[in-house]
């Protein structure tokens, strides 16, 4: 079974530039999560999708971050414009459905804003 | 709001000693609890999943217990090895599939 795929693995951009991350969840997984993990901290949920609908985006800085999950499969997370404090690892995860199912994570995208 | 706390934040143990990592959560209405391992610069690897109806799960040298009523889980790693050096994260699954994490236990096993 293929895992959660993320790209790119690394990205370095200047502040005020824009950047996009891509995630392909495990086939058949209805729930998709985007997390932000700042160095030394636990992952913080940015947005959660159930199929192509948003379940929770309460911690997404909507003035600069956006995310979509067209057709309920792949997802993209965009930052525009980026700030220095956005430097972090962005993790994508998926799980089968609602209920007590296991979540699987991708390798993450390490973003450095200079 | 669900708060997940992991203590200690960091620890070092000599090779061969048993590791005990603690996770506590404030809201006992959880569906399951998952323990993950994270190597530097990498994503999260799932180690053990304990359903809310279970008391423990075991996989090789790893054993995780869950006490929902007291809001606690403990991860035991027997006979630690240098390869066990990593950060260990616990996460609880709540309603609407919300997955909340602690900050992690950073472990160093000294050869």
Tab-separated table of C-alpha atoms in Angstrom:
chain	number	residue	atom	x	y	z
A	1	UNK	CA	0.000	0.000	0.000
A	2	UNK	CA	1.498	3.338	-1.018
A	3	UNK	CA	1.862	5.874	1.772
A	4	UNK	CA	1.016	9.554	1.956
A	5	UNK	CA	3.055	11.433	-0.646
A	6	UNK	CA	4.160	15.026	-0.197
A	7	UNK	CA	6.166	17.381	-2.372
A	8	UNK	CA	8.460	19.153	-2.375
A	9	UNK	CA	10.581	17.791	0.488
A	10	UNK	CA	12.397	21.081	0.996
A	11	UNK	CA	11.720	24.671	-0.010
A	12	UNK	CA	13.598	27.882	0.667
A	13	UNK	CA	11.906	31.176	-0.194
A	14	UNK	CA	12.273	34.833	0.637
A	15	UNK	CA	9.726	36.553	2.851
A	16	UNK	CA	6.718	37.950	0.976
A	17	UNK	CA	7.039	35.266	-1.720
A	18	UNK	CA	4.389	32.612	-2.205
A	19	UNK	CA	4.747	28.844	-1.940
A	20	UNK	CA	2.554	25.783	-2.482
A	21	UNK	CA	2.734	22.292	-1.046
A	22	UNK	CA	1.094	19.209	-2.465
A	23	UNK	CA	-0.240	16.087	-0.753
A	24	UNK	CA	-1.562	12.830	-2.155
A	25	UNK	CA	-3.233	10.778	0.596
A	26	UNK	CA	-3.537	7.021	0.776
A	27	UNK	CA	-6.111	5.799	-1.717
A	28	UNK	CA	-9.604	5.658	-0.232
A	29	UNK	CA	-8.806	7.819	2.785
A	30	UNK	CA	-11.600	10.318	3.277
A	31	UNK	CA	-9.958	12.420	6.001
A	32	UNK	CA	-6.953	14.603	5.170
A	33	UNK	CA	-5.032	16.814	7.625
A	34	UNK	CA	-2.450	19.567	7.206
A	35	UNK	CA	-0.248	20.242	10.240
A	36	UNK	CA	2.413	22.842	10.896
A	37	UNK	CA	5.329	21.754	13.097
A	38	UNK	CA	7.711	24.423	14.309
A	39	UNK	CA	11.090	23.182	15.527
A	40	UNK	CA	10.861	21.744	19.043
A	41	UNK	CA	7.059	21.729	19.130
A	42	UNK	CA	4.311	19.238	18.451
A	43	UNK	CA	2.299	19.390	15.217
A	44	UNK	CA	-0.433	22.032	15.127
A	45	UNK	CA	-3.523	21.372	13.020
A	46	UNK	CA	-4.010	23.921	10.241
A	47	UNK	CA	-6.915	22.379	8.368
A	48	UNK	CA	-8.846	19.122	8.226
A	49	UNK	CA	-10.859	17.885	5.245
A	50	UNK	CA	-13.504	15.193	5.130
A	51	UNK	CA	-13.643	14.283	1.429
A	52	UNK	CA	-13.596	17.733	-0.202
A	53	UNK	CA	-15.323	19.551	2.667
A	54	UNK	CA	-13.567	21.481	5.438
A	55	UNK	CA	-14.153	20.083	8.941
A	56	UNK	CA	-11.854	22.375	10.914
A	57	UNK	CA	-9.781	25.367	9.802
A	58	UNK	CA	-9.973	27.299	13.050
A	59	UNK	CA	-6.184	27.591	13.366
A	60	UNK	CA	-5.473	28.403	9.720
A	61	UNK	CA	-4.204	31.997	9.286
A	62	UNK	CA	-6.676	32.740	6.538
A	63	UNK	CA	-5.161	36.089	5.615
A	64	UNK	CA	-2.165	34.279	4.130
A	65	UNK	CA	-2.841	30.532	4.117
A	66	UNK	CA	-5.278	28.695	1.874
A	67	UNK	CA	-5.938	25.045	1.177
A	68	UNK	CA	-8.097	23.057	-1.144
A	69	UNK	CA	-8.918	19.436	-1.791
A	70	UNK	CA	-10.490	19.199	-5.191
A	71	UNK	CA	-12.410	16.002	-5.935
A	72	UNK	CA	-11.726	14.788	-2.407
A	73	UNK	CA	-8.314	13.313	-3.244
A	74	UNK	CA	-5.148	15.447	-3.623
A	75	UNK	CA	-4.712	18.601	-1.618
A	76	UNK	CA	-2.632	21.762	-1.909
A	77	UNK	CA	-1.656	24.182	0.847
A	78	UNK	CA	-0.573	27.681	-0.169
A	79	UNK	CA	1.092	30.504	1.706
A	80	UNK	CA	0.941	33.971	0.197
A	81	UNK	CA	2.811	36.056	1.257
A	82	UNK	CA	5.192	34.105	3.461
A	83	UNK	CA	6.598	35.451	6.720
A	84	UNK	CA	9.730	34.442	8.612
A	85	UNK	CA	7.614	32.750	11.298
A	86	UNK	CA	6.155	30.376	8.693
A	87	UNK	CA	9.452	28.472	8.692
A	88	UNK	CA	8.403	24.982	9.785
A	89	UNK	CA	7.736	21.465	8.617
A	90	UNK	CA	4.340	21.065	6.965
A	91	UNK	CA	2.916	17.600	7.486
A	92	UNK	CA	0.086	15.973	5.613
A	93	UNK	CA	-1.788	12.994	7.045
A	94	UNK	CA	-4.763	10.905	6.063
A	95	UNK	CA	-7.098	8.404	7.677
A	96	UNK	CA	-9.749	6.080	6.401
A	97	UNK	CA	-12.916	7.698	7.676
A	98	UNK	CA	-14.664	9.089	10.700
A	99	UNK	CA	-14.246	7.069	13.844
A	100	UNK	CA	-11.333	5.402	15.544
A	101	UNK	CA	-9.033	4.817	12.597
A	102	UNK	CA	-5.288	5.167	12.351
A	103	UNK	CA	-3.708	8.284	10.861
A	104	UNK	CA	-0.767	7.993	8.466
A	105	UNK	CA	1.700	10.781	7.805
A	106	UNK	CA	3.813	11.812	4.853
A	107	UNK	CA	7.479	12.758	5.092
A	108	UNK	CA	6.665	16.435	5.354
A	109	UNK	CA	7.870	19.567	3.565
A	110	UNK	CA	10.508	21.622	5.339
A	111	UNK	CA	9.976	25.315	4.567
A	112	UNK	CA	12.622	27.916	5.305
A	113	UNK	CA	11.672	31.566	4.874
A	114	UNK	CA	14.651	33.934	4.709
B	1	UNK	CA	-10.333	22.288	24.171
B	2	UNK	CA	-8.251	19.135	24.349
B	3	UNK	CA	-4.793	19.627	25.895
B	4	UNK	CA	-2.154	16.919	25.481
B	5	UNK	CA	0.947	17.016	27.684
B	6	UNK	CA	4.047	14.864	27.447
B	7	UNK	CA	6.522	14.523	30.288
B	8	UNK	CA	9.476	14.598	30.340
B	9	UNK	CA	10.207	16.848	27.363
B	10	UNK	CA	13.646	15.275	26.969
B	11	UNK	CA	15.540	12.409	28.523
B	12	UNK	CA	18.755	10.455	28.085
B	13	UNK	CA	19.207	6.854	29.139
B	14	UNK	CA	22.063	4.349	28.862
B	15	UNK	CA	21.635	1.579	26.351
B	16	UNK	CA	19.781	-1.419	27.775
B	17	UNK	CA	17.626	0.543	30.222
B	18	UNK	CA	13.848	0.573	29.862
B	19	UNK	CA	12.227	3.789	28.659
B	20	UNK	CA	9.015	5.154	30.171
B	21	UNK	CA	7.285	8.019	28.375
B	22	UNK	CA	4.145	9.673	29.707
B	23	UNK	CA	1.240	11.365	27.940
B	24	UNK	CA	-1.742	13.018	29.612
B	25	UNK	CA	-4.883	14.522	28.088
B	26	UNK	CA	-7.580	16.691	29.596
B	27	UNK	CA	-10.715	15.399	27.846
B	28	UNK	CA	-11.359	11.683	28.334
B	29	UNK	CA	-13.916	11.561	25.497
B	30	UNK	CA	-11.470	10.175	22.951
B	31	UNK	CA	-11.835	7.564	20.219
B	32	UNK	CA	-8.247	6.397	20.308
B	33	UNK	CA	-4.693	7.346	21.190
B	34	UNK	CA	-1.750	6.937	18.862
B	35	UNK	CA	1.985	6.941	19.597
B	36	UNK	CA	4.307	8.148	16.838
B	37	UNK	CA	8.048	8.259	16.342
B	38	UNK	CA	9.736	11.162	14.562
B	39	UNK	CA	13.362	11.172	13.446
B	40	UNK	CA	15.041	14.560	12.846
B	41	UNK	CA	13.782	16.198	9.680
B	42	UNK	CA	11.384	13.358	8.932
B	43	UNK	CA	7.672	12.730	9.086
B	44	UNK	CA	5.802	10.751	11.729
B	45	UNK	CA	5.809	6.974	11.865
B	46	UNK	CA	2.917	5.314	13.670
B	47	UNK	CA	4.075	2.959	16.436
B	48	UNK	CA	0.942	1.878	18.287
B	49	UNK	CA	-2.763	2.646	18.164
B	50	UNK	CA	-4.902	2.042	21.265
B	51	UNK	CA	-8.654	2.149	20.833
B	52	UNK	CA	-10.642	3.823	23.626
B	53	UNK	CA	-12.030	0.445	24.676
B	54	UNK	CA	-8.561	-1.079	25.058
B	55	UNK	CA	-6.170	-0.934	28.008
B	56	UNK	CA	-2.914	-1.632	26.175
B	57	UNK	CA	-1.213	-2.544	22.915
B	58	UNK	CA	2.087	-4.296	22.335
B	59	UNK	CA	4.459	-4.473	19.386
B	60	UNK	CA	7.844	-6.093	19.912
B	61	UNK	CA	9.732	-4.137	22.571
B	62	UNK	CA	7.017	-1.484	22.706
B	63	UNK	CA	4.037	-1.503	25.032
B	64	UNK	CA	1.514	1.296	25.424
B	65	UNK	CA	-1.143	1.509	28.113
B	66	UNK	CA	-4.238	3.673	28.232
B	67	UNK	CA	-6.236	4.812	31.262
B	68	UNK	CA	-9.051	6.904	29.845
B	69	UNK	CA	-10.627	7.756	33.165
B	70	UNK	CA	-7.448	9.392	34.444
B	71	UNK	CA	-6.479	10.787	31.030
B	72	UNK	CA	-3.129	9.032	30.818
B	73	UNK	CA	-1.101	6.851	28.499
B	74	UNK	CA	2.355	5.432	28.987
B	75	UNK	CA	4.742	4.119	26.334
B	76	UNK	CA	7.283	1.559	27.534
B	77	UNK	CA	10.286	0.671	25.416
B	78	UNK	CA	12.133	-2.334	26.788
B	79	UNK	CA	15.908	-2.749	26.609
B	80	UNK	CA	16.537	0.532	24.795
B	81	UNK	CA	18.968	0.699	21.869
B	82	UNK	CA	20.774	3.662	20.276
B	83	UNK	CA	18.434	3.297	17.308
B	84	UNK	CA	15.539	4.203	19.599
B	85	UNK	CA	16.863	7.766	19.797
B	86	UNK	CA	14.114	9.954	18.370
B	87	UNK	CA	11.182	12.129	19.386
B	88	UNK	CA	8.058	10.280	20.493
B	89	UNK	CA	4.698	11.986	20.070
B	90	UNK	CA	1.302	10.993	21.373
B	91	UNK	CA	-1.937	12.094	19.751
B	92	UNK	CA	-5.570	11.672	20.755
B	93	UNK	CA	-8.452	11.323	18.323
B	94	UNK	CA	-11.661	13.126	19.280
B	95	UNK	CA	-15.006	13.745	17.651
B	96	UNK	CA	-15.033	14.732	13.952
B	97	UNK	CA	-11.699	12.921	13.574
B	98	UNK	CA	-9.831	15.766	15.275
B	99	UNK	CA	-6.272	14.614	16.058
B	100	UNK	CA	-4.483	16.615	18.791
B	101	UNK	CA	-0.782	16.215	19.614
B	102	UNK	CA	1.505	16.706	22.559
B	103	UNK	CA	4.897	18.396	22.142
B	104	UNK	CA	6.792	15.126	22.282
B	105	UNK	CA	9.414	13.324	24.357
B	106	UNK	CA	12.916	13.724	22.897
B	107	UNK	CA	14.874	10.564	23.693
B	108	UNK	CA	18.610	9.930	23.471
B	109	UNK	CA	19.902	6.417	24.142
B	110	UNK	CA	23.598	6.522	25.037
B	111	UNK	CA	25.695	3.585	23.781
